[in-house]
Tab-separated table of C-alpha atoms in Angstrom:
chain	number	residue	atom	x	y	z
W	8	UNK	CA	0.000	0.000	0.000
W	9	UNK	CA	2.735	2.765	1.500
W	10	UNK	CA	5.221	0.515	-0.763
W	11	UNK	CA	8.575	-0.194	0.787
W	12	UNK	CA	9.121	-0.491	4.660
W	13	UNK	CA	10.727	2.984	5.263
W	14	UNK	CA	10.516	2.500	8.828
W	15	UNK	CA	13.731	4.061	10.581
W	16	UNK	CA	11.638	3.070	14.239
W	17	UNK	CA	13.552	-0.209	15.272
W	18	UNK	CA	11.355	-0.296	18.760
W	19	UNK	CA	8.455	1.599	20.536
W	20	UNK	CA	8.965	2.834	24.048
W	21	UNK	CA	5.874	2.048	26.739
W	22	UNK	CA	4.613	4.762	29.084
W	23	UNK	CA	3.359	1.962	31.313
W	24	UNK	CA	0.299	1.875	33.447
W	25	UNK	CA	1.940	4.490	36.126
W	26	UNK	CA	4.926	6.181	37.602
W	27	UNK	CA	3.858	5.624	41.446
W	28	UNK	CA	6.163	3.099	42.991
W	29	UNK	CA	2.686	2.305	45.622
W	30	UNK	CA	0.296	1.722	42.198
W	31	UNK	CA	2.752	-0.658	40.657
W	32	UNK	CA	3.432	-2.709	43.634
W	33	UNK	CA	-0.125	-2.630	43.569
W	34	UNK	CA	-0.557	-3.517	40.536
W	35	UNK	CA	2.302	-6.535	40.486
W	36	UNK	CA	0.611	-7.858	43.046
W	37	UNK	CA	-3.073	-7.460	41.292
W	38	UNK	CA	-2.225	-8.656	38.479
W	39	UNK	CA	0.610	-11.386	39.173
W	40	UNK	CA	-2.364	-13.193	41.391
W	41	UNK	CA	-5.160	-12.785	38.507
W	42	UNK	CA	-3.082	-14.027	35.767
W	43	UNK	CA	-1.459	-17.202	37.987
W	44	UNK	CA	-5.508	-17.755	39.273
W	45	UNK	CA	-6.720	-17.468	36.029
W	46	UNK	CA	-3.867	-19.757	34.511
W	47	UNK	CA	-4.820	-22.561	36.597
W	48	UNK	CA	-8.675	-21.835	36.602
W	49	UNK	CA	-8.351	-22.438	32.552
W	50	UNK	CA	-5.917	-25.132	32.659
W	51	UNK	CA	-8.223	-26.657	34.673
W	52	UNK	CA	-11.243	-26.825	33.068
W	53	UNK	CA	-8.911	-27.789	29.782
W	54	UNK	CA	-7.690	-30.622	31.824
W	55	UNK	CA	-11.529	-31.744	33.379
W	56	UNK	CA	-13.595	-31.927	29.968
W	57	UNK	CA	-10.628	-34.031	28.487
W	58	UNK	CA	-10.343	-36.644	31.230
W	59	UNK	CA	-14.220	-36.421	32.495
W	60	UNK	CA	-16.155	-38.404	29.951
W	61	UNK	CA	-19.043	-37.035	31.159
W	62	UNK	CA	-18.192	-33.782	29.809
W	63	UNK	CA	-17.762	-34.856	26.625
W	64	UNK	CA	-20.091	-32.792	24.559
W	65	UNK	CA	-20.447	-29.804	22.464
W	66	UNK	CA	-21.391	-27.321	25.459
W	67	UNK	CA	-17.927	-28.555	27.293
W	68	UNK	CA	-15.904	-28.991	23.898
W	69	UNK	CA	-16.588	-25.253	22.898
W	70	UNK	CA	-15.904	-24.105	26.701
W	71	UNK	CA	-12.517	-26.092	26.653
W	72	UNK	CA	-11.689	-24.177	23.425
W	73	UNK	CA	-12.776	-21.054	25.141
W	74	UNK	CA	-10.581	-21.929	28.200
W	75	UNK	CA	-7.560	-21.970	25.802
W	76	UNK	CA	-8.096	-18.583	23.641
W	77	UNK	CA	-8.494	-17.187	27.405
W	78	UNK	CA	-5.043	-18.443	28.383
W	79	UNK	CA	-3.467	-17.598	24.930
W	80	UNK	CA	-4.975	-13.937	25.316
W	81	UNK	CA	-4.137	-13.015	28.903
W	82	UNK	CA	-0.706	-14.057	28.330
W	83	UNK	CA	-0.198	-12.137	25.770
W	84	UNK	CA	-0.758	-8.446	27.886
W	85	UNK	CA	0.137	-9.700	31.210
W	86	UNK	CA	3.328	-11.288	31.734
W	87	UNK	CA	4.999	-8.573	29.569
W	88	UNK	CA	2.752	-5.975	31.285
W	89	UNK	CA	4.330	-7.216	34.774
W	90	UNK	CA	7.502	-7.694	33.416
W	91	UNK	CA	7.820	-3.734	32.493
W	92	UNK	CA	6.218	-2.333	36.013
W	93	UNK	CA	9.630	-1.411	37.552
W	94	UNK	CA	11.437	-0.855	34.326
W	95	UNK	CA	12.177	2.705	33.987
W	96	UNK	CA	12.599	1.905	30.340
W	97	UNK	CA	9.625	-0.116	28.646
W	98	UNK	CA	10.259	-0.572	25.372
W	99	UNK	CA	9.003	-3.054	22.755
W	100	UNK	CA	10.879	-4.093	19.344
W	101	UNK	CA	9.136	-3.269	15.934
W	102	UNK	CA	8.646	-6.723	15.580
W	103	UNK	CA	7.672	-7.732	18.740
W	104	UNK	CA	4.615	-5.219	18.543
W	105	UNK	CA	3.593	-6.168	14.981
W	106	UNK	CA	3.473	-10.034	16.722
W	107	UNK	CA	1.613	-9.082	19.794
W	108	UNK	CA	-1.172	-6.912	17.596
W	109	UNK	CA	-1.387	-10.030	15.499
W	110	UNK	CA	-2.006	-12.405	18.293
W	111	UNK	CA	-4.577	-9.964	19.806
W	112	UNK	CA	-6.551	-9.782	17.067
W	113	UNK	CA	-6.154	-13.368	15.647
W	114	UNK	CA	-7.448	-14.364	19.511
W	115	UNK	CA	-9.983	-11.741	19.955
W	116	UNK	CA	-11.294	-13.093	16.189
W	117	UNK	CA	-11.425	-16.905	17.850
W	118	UNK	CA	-13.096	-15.575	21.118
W	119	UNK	CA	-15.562	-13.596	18.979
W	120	UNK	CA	-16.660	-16.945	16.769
W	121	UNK	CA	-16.379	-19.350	20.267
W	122	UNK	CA	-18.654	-17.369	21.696
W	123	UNK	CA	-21.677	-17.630	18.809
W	124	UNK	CA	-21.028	-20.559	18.693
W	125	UNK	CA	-21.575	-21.346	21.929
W	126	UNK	CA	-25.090	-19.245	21.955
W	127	UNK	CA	-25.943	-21.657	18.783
W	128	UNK	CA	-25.482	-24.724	20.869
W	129	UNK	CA	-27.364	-23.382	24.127
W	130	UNK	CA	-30.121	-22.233	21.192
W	131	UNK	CA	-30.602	-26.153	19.489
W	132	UNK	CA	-30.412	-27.388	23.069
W	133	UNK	CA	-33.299	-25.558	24.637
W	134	UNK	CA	-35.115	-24.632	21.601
W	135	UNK	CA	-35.066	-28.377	19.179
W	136	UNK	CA	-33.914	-30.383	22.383
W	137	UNK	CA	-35.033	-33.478	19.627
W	138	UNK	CA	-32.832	-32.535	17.307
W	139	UNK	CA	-29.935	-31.364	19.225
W	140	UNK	CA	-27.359	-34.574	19.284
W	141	UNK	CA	-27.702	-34.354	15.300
W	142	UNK	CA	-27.182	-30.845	14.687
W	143	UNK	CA	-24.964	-30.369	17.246
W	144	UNK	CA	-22.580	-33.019	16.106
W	145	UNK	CA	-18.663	-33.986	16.659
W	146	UNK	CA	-18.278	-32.456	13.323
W	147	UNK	CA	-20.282	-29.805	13.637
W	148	UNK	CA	-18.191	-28.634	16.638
W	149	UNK	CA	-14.590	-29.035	14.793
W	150	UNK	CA	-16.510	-26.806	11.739
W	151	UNK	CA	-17.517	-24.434	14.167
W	152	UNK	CA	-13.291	-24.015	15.634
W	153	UNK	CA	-11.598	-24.708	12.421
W	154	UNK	CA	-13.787	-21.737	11.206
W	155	UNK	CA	-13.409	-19.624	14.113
W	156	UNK	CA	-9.386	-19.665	13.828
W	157	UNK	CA	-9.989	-18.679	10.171
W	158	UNK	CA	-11.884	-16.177	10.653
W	159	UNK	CA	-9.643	-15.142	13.026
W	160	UNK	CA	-6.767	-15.475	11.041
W	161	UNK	CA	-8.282	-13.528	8.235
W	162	UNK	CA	-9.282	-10.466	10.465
W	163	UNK	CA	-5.407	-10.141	12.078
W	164	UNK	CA	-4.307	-10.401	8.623
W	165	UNK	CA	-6.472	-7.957	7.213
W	166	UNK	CA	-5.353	-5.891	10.223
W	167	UNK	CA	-1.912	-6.011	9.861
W	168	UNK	CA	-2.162	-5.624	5.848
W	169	UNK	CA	-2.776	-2.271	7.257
W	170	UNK	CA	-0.121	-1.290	9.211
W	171	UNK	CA	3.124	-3.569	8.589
W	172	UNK	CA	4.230	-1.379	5.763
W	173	UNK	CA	3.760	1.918	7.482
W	174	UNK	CA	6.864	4.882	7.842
W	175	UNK	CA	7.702	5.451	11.440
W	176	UNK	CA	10.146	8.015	11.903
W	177	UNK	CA	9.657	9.343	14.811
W	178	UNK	CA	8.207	9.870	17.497
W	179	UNK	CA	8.025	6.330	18.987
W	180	UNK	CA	6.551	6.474	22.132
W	181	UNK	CA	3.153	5.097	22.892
W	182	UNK	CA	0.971	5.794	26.407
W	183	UNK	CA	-0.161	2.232	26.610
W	184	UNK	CA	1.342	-1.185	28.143
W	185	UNK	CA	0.890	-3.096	25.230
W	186	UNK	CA	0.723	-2.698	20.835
W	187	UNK	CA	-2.602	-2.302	19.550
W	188	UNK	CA	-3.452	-0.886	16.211
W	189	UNK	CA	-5.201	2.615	16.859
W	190	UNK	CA	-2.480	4.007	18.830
W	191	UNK	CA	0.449	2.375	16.819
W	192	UNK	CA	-0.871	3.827	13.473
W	193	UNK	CA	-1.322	7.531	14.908
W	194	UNK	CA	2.702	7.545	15.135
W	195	UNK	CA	2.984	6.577	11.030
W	196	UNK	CA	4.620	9.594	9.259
W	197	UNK	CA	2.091	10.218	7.191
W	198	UNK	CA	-1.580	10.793	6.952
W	199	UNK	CA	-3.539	8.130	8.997
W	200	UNK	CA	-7.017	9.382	9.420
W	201	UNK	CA	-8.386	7.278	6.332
W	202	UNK	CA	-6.898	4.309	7.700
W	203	UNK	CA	-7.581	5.061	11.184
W	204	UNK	CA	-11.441	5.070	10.216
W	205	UNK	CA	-10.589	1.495	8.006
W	206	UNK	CA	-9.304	-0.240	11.261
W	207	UNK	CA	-11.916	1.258	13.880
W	208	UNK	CA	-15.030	0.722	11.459
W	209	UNK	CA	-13.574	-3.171	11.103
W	210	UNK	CA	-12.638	-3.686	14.405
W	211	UNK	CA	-16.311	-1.828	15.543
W	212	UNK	CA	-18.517	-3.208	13.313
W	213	UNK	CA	-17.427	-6.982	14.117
W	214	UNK	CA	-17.665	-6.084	17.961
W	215	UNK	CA	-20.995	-3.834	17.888
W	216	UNK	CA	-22.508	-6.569	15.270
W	217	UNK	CA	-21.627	-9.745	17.189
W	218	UNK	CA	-22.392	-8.411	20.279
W	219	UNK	CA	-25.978	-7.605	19.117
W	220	UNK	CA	-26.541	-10.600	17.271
W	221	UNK	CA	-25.764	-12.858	20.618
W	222	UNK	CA	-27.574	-10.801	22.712
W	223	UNK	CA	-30.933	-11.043	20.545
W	224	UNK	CA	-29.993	-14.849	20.289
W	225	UNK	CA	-30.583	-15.312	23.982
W	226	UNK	CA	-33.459	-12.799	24.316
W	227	UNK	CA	-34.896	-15.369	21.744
W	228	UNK	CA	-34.138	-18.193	24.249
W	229	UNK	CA	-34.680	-16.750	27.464
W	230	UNK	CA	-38.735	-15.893	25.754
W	231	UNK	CA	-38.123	-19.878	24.890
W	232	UNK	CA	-37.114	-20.811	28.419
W	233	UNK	CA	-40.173	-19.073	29.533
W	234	UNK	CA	-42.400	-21.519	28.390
W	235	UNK	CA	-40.978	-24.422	29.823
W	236	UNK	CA	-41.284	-25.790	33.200
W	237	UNK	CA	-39.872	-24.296	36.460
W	238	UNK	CA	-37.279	-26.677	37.105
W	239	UNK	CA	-35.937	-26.861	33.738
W	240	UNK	CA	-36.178	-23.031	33.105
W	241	UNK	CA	-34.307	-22.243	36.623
W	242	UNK	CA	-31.187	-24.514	35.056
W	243	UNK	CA	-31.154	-23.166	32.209
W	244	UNK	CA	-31.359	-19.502	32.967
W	245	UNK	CA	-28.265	-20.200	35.251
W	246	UNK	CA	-26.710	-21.516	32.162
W	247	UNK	CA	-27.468	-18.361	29.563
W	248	UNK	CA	-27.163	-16.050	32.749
W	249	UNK	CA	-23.258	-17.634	32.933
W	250	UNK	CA	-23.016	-16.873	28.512
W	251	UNK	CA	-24.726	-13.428	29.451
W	252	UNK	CA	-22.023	-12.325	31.781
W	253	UNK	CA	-19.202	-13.260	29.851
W	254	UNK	CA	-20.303	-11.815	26.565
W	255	UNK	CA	-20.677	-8.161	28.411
W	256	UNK	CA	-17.446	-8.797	29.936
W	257	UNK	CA	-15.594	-9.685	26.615
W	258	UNK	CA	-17.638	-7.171	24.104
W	259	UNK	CA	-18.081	-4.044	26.556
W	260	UNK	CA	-14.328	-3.086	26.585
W	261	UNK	CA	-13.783	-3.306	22.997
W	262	UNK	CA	-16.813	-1.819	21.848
W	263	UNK	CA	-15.363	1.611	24.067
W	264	UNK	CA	-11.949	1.066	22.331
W	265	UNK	CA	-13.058	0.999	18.851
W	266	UNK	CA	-16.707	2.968	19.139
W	267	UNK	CA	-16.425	5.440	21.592
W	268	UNK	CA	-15.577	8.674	20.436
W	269	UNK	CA	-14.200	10.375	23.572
W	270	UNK	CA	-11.090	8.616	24.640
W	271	UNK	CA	-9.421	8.776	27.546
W	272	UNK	CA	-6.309	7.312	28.321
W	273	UNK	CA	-6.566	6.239	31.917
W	274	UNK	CA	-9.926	4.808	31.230
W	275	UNK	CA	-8.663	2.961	28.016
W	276	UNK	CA	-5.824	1.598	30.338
W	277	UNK	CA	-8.259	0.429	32.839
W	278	UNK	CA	-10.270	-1.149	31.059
W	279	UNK	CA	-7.248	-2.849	29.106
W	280	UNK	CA	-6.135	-4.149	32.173
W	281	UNK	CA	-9.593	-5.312	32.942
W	282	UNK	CA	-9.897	-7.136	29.501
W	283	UNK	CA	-6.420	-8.550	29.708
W	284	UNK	CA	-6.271	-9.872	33.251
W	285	UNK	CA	-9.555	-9.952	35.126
W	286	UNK	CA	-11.758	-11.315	31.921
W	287	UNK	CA	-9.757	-14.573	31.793
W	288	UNK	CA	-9.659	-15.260	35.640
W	289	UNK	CA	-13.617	-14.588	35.553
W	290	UNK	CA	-14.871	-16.874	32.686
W	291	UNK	CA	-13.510	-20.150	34.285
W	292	UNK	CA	-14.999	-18.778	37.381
W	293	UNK	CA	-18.735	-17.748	36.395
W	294	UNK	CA	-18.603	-20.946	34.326
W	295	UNK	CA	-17.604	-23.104	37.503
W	296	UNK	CA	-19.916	-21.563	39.535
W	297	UNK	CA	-22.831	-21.154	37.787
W	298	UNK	CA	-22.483	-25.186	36.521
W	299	UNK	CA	-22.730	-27.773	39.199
W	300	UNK	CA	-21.912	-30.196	36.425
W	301	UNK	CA	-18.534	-29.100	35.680
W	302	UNK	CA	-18.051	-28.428	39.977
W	303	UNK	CA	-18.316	-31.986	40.476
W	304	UNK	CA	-16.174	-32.762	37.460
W	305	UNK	CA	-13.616	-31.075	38.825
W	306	UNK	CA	-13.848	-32.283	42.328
W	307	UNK	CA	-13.580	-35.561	40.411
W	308	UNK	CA	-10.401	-34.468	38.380
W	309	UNK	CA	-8.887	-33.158	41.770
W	310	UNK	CA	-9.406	-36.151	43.833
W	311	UNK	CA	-7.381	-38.330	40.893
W	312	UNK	CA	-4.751	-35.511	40.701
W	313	UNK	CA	-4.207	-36.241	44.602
W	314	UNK	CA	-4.532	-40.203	44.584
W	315	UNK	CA	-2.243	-40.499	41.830
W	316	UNK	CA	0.323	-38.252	43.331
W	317	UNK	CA	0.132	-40.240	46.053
W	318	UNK	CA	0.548	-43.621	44.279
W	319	UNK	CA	3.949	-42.055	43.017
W	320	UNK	CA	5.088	-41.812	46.674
């Protein structure tokens, strides 16, 4: 597009989250514990709907999946992000940050898919309960990943297409803890607003447009839910309740980045923080606790772990 890399930037230099030696011991500590909780909380539930065969269906196969973009994506901000709190000098290589925006948006683009998916499946299940073990299928749940990390794929691609062949000369420093596209391109040496509107109307419209079309999906099967019986509506709304919650907690952050028109640094870098360390720690836990099914899974899984460590003594 811009031809030739004429990029004479060889890294980018972080402002970081803070300068107040208090805030970032706060913030080590904050964020070291969320990212090692949600770690194992993931792992976890990765490592119960593999060996629990009672778990072995499409609701659990597409939350194991889920569980794994979550780990990929929180360790892409946060051990970096703890790694630069005391550094006095933050600074990320070109090609470091052109790898870190591509992993952001590649798992973003899986997250997005994983999680319509997973509003299809709760849809079949309590709206054609007869028909739900055919549509639903093994294969049917490998379409629905192998198309999610295309899609995703395609839309870091696309994304990068727009900024890897950039000119930055100058100046290189960016008030952020982490490479994302709408700040990076704002430091290009030339004329940006064009593309700035490109990646904010693609990023925006895929956030704005999923987000709607999952929450009309469960208005449509909470009205379903309705018109079933108590005890099988009151299990189910815990279900979609536990979708519900993580779907605002994924889509409300990045519908502020790329929609809101007002920004504002320190609530950008709040709510980065939030989407990076406290959204993966939270969907193993609303999951676990809103599903007694998996609980007991997992008390299962444990009490193995602990016998089997055991038998090695």
């Amino acid at each position: 597009m811009y031809g030739t890399n004429q990029s004479m930037v060889s890294e980018f230099v972080f402002l970081g989250l803070t300068n107040s030696w208090e805030i970032q011991l706060l913030l080590f500590v904050f964020s070291s514990s969320f990212y090692i909780a949600s770690t194992m909380g993931n792992l976890l539930i990765l490592l119960t709907v593999i060996a629990d065969p009672h778990l072995h269906s499409s609701m659990y196969f597409l939350l194991a999946n889920l569980s794994f973009i979550d780990l990929g994506f929180s360790t892409i901000f946060s051990p970096k992000m703890i790694y630069d709190l005391f550094r006095k000098h933050k600074v990320i290589s070109f090609c470091g940050c052109i790898t870190q925006i591509f992993f952001i948006h590649i798992t973003g683009g899986v997250e997005v898919v994983l999680l319509i998916a997973m509003a299809f499946d709760r849809y079949v299940a309590i709206c054609k309960p007869l028909h739900y073990l055919t549509i639903m299928s093994p294969r049917m749940c490998v379409f629905f990943i192998v198309a999610a990390w295309i899609i995703g794929l395609i839309h870091s691609m696309v994304q990068l297409a727009c900024v890897v062949n950039l000119p930055f000369c100058g100046p290189n420093v960016l008030d952020s803890f982490y490479c994302d596209l709408p700040q990076l391109i704002k430091l290009a040496c030339i004329d940006t607003y064009q593309l700035e509107f490109m990646v904010t109307a693609n990023s925006g419209f895929i956030s704005v447009g999923s987000f709607f079309i999952l929450i009309i999906s469960y208005i449509i099967i909470i009205l379903t839910v309705q018109k079933q019986s108590s005890v099988g509506s009151s299990k189910a709304l815990s279900t979609l309740s536990a979708h519900i919650t993580v779907v605002v907690l994924f889509f409300g952050p990045l519908m502020f980045f790329y929609i809101w028109p007002f920004s504002s640094t320190h609530l950008d870098k709040f709510l980065a923080i939030f989407d990076a360390v406290l959204t993966p720690f939270l969907n193993p836990v609303i999951y676990t606790f809103r599903n007694h099914e998996m609980r007991v899974a997992m008390r299962r899984v444990c009490k193995q772990l602990v016998n089997y460590r055991r038998s090695l003594k």
